[in-house]
Amino acid sequence: AQKITQTQPGMFVQEKEAVTLDCTYDTSDPSYGLFWYKQPSSGEMIFLIYQGSYDQQNATEGRYSLNFQKARKSANLVISASQLGDSAMYFCAMREVNTGFQKLVFGTGTRLLVSP
Amino acid sequence: NAGVTQTPKFQVLKTGQSMTLQCAQDMNHEYMSWYRQDPGMGLRLIHYSVGAGITDQGEVPNGYNVSRSTTEDFPLRLLSAAPSQTSVYFCASSYMDRAQTWGGYTFGSGTRLTVV
């Protein structure tokens, strides 16, 4: 069964510093996709970044980058130049590809607090 | 605005009552799904649908029913509410393009349900 592990329940960072949120995954499928979502206190799920298992380069979206290490089965999110608005829960998720339905498997999340 | 619309946003039920959480999308997405989010856990899949008339169970289906009579709507029914169903519920839609490439997930804003 596929599994996502986020070992950091909470992280603290000062404004303008970079922060790395850890995510490891376990799957036997050769084809999969990895996501990061942000959930602010308002509750909605905001898509941040996606990495496909066959992508050769690490994904980047503005201040977000995904440090994809396939051999280690890790997909860490790096936020550069943190902002106060980055304070939120962050979820790593994996998409099952080789099934009739592409469901998402989520980790337990990391709460990030950005201080001035 | 195009997207996934969930209603209601908040609901309080008494144990044993039944209700339907509504989900509608206007993007003509073929795949729709329901997740629940509990404290300290990531989102878990309840039920999903790969098209009108086709539904299947996810990870935690007990106590819930779904149907998909149209592409747009995917309601989630609680048959006899229990305190264990107190949670935040998210509906999501997704699609595959003609090249059978995943086209992305769109989440609704969530329904916060309390069963007393």
Short mmCIF file of C-alpha atoms in Angstrom, two decimals, chain B residues 9-116:
data_model
loop_
_atom_site.label_atom_id
_atom_site.label_comp_id
_atom_site.label_asym_id
_atom_site.label_seq_id
_atom_site.Cartn_x
_atom_site.Cartn_y
_atom_site.Cartn_z
CA LYS B 9 -20.14 25.14 4.82
CA PHE B 10 -21.13 24.27 8.38
CA GLN B 11 -23.62 21.78 9.79
CA VAL B 12 -24.53 20.46 13.23
CA LEU B 13 -26.44 17.18 13.41
CA LYS B 14 -27.85 15.11 16.21
CA THR B 15 -26.84 11.48 16.47
CA GLY B 16 -29.06 9.39 14.24
CA GLN B 17 -30.07 12.18 11.87
CA SER B 18 -29.43 11.90 8.17
CA MET B 19 -28.26 14.56 5.76
CA THR B 20 -26.72 15.11 2.35
CA LEU B 21 -23.56 17.10 1.66
CA GLN B 22 -23.76 18.64 -1.77
CA CYS B 23 -20.92 18.89 -4.27
CA ALA B 24 -21.14 20.38 -7.75
CA GLN B 25 -18.50 21.13 -10.37
CA ASP B 26 -18.86 23.03 -13.61
CA MET B 27 -15.62 21.97 -15.30
CA ASN B 28 -16.97 18.80 -16.92
CA HIS B 29 -14.48 16.73 -14.92
CA GLU B 30 -15.08 12.99 -15.14
CA TYR B 31 -13.63 12.08 -11.75
CA MET B 32 -15.10 13.19 -8.43
CA SER B 33 -14.31 12.16 -4.89
CA TRP B 34 -15.07 12.79 -1.24
CA TYR B 35 -12.42 13.01 1.48
CA ARG B 36 -12.67 13.55 5.21
CA GLN B 37 -10.09 15.35 7.32
CA ASP B 38 -9.70 14.58 11.00
CA PRO B 39 -7.32 16.27 13.50
CA GLY B 40 -3.78 14.92 13.25
CA MET B 41 -4.54 13.05 10.06
CA GLY B 42 -4.37 13.84 6.42
CA LEU B 43 -7.35 13.61 4.12
CA ARG B 44 -8.78 10.13 3.66
CA LEU B 45 -10.83 8.96 0.70
CA ILE B 46 -14.46 8.06 1.43
CA HIS B 47 -16.02 7.38 -2.00
CA TYR B 48 -15.20 8.23 -5.56
CA SER B 49 -16.72 8.24 -9.02
CA VAL B 50 -15.11 7.80 -12.44
CA GLY B 51 -18.17 9.03 -14.31
CA ALA B 52 -21.93 9.38 -14.19
CA GLY B 53 -23.50 6.21 -12.87
CA ILE B 54 -20.21 4.76 -11.59
CA THR B 55 -19.14 4.96 -7.96
CA ASP B 56 -16.88 2.96 -5.70
CA GLN B 57 -15.66 2.84 -2.12
CA GLY B 58 -12.52 4.46 -0.86
CA GLU B 59 -10.58 3.97 2.35
CA VAL B 60 -13.30 4.88 4.90
CA PRO B 61 -16.74 4.30 3.28
CA ASN B 62 -18.76 2.99 6.25
CA GLY B 63 -21.75 5.15 7.14
CA TYR B 64 -21.76 7.03 3.84
CA ASN B 65 -23.56 6.61 0.52
CA VAL B 66 -22.96 8.33 -2.80
CA SER B 67 -24.54 8.46 -6.23
CA ARG B 68 -23.56 10.15 -9.48
CA SER B 69 -26.57 10.75 -11.70
CA THR B 70 -24.93 13.62 -13.60
CA THR B 71 -21.37 14.63 -14.43
CA GLU B 72 -21.76 17.80 -12.37
CA ASP B 73 -23.10 16.52 -9.05
CA PHE B 74 -21.73 14.09 -6.49
CA PRO B 75 -23.69 14.22 -3.21
CA LEU B 76 -22.52 12.45 -0.06
CA ARG B 77 -25.23 11.03 2.20
CA LEU B 78 -24.88 10.31 5.89
CA LEU B 79 -27.47 7.67 6.64
CA SER B 80 -27.50 7.82 10.46
CA ALA B 81 -25.01 10.35 11.79
CA ALA B 82 -22.62 9.31 14.54
CA PRO B 83 -20.19 11.44 16.61
CA SER B 84 -17.32 9.61 14.84
CA GLN B 85 -18.40 11.35 11.64
CA THR B 86 -17.56 14.76 13.06
CA SER B 87 -15.01 15.96 10.55
CA VAL B 88 -14.27 18.34 7.71
CA TYR B 89 -15.39 16.98 4.37
CA PHE B 90 -13.80 17.90 1.06
CA CYS B 91 -15.08 17.19 -2.40
CA ALA B 92 -12.60 17.12 -5.27
CA SER B 93 -12.80 16.76 -9.03
CA SER B 94 -10.15 15.73 -11.52
CA TYR B 95 -9.76 14.64 -15.14
CA MET B 96 -7.52 12.95 -17.65
CA ASP B 97 -6.78 14.68 -20.93
CA ARG B 98 -6.84 12.98 -24.34
CA ALA B 99 -3.27 11.80 -23.90
CA GLN B 100 -4.37 10.10 -20.70
CA THR B 101 -2.34 12.58 -18.72
CA TRP B 102 -3.60 13.65 -15.33
CA GLY B 103 -5.18 17.07 -15.56
CA GLY B 104 -5.15 18.19 -11.96
CA TYR B 105 -7.32 18.19 -8.88
CA THR B 106 -9.71 20.92 -7.79
CA PHE B 107 -10.94 20.92 -4.20
CA GLY B 108 -14.07 22.47 -2.80
CA SER B 109 -13.84 24.75 0.22
CA GLY B 110 -15.00 22.05 2.62
CA THR B 111 -17.95 21.32 4.90
CA ARG B 112 -17.38 21.32 8.65
CA LEU B 113 -19.74 18.77 10.20
CA THR B 114 -20.34 18.31 13.92
CA VAL B 115 -22.43 15.40 15.21
CA VAL B 116 -23.61 15.76 18.81
#
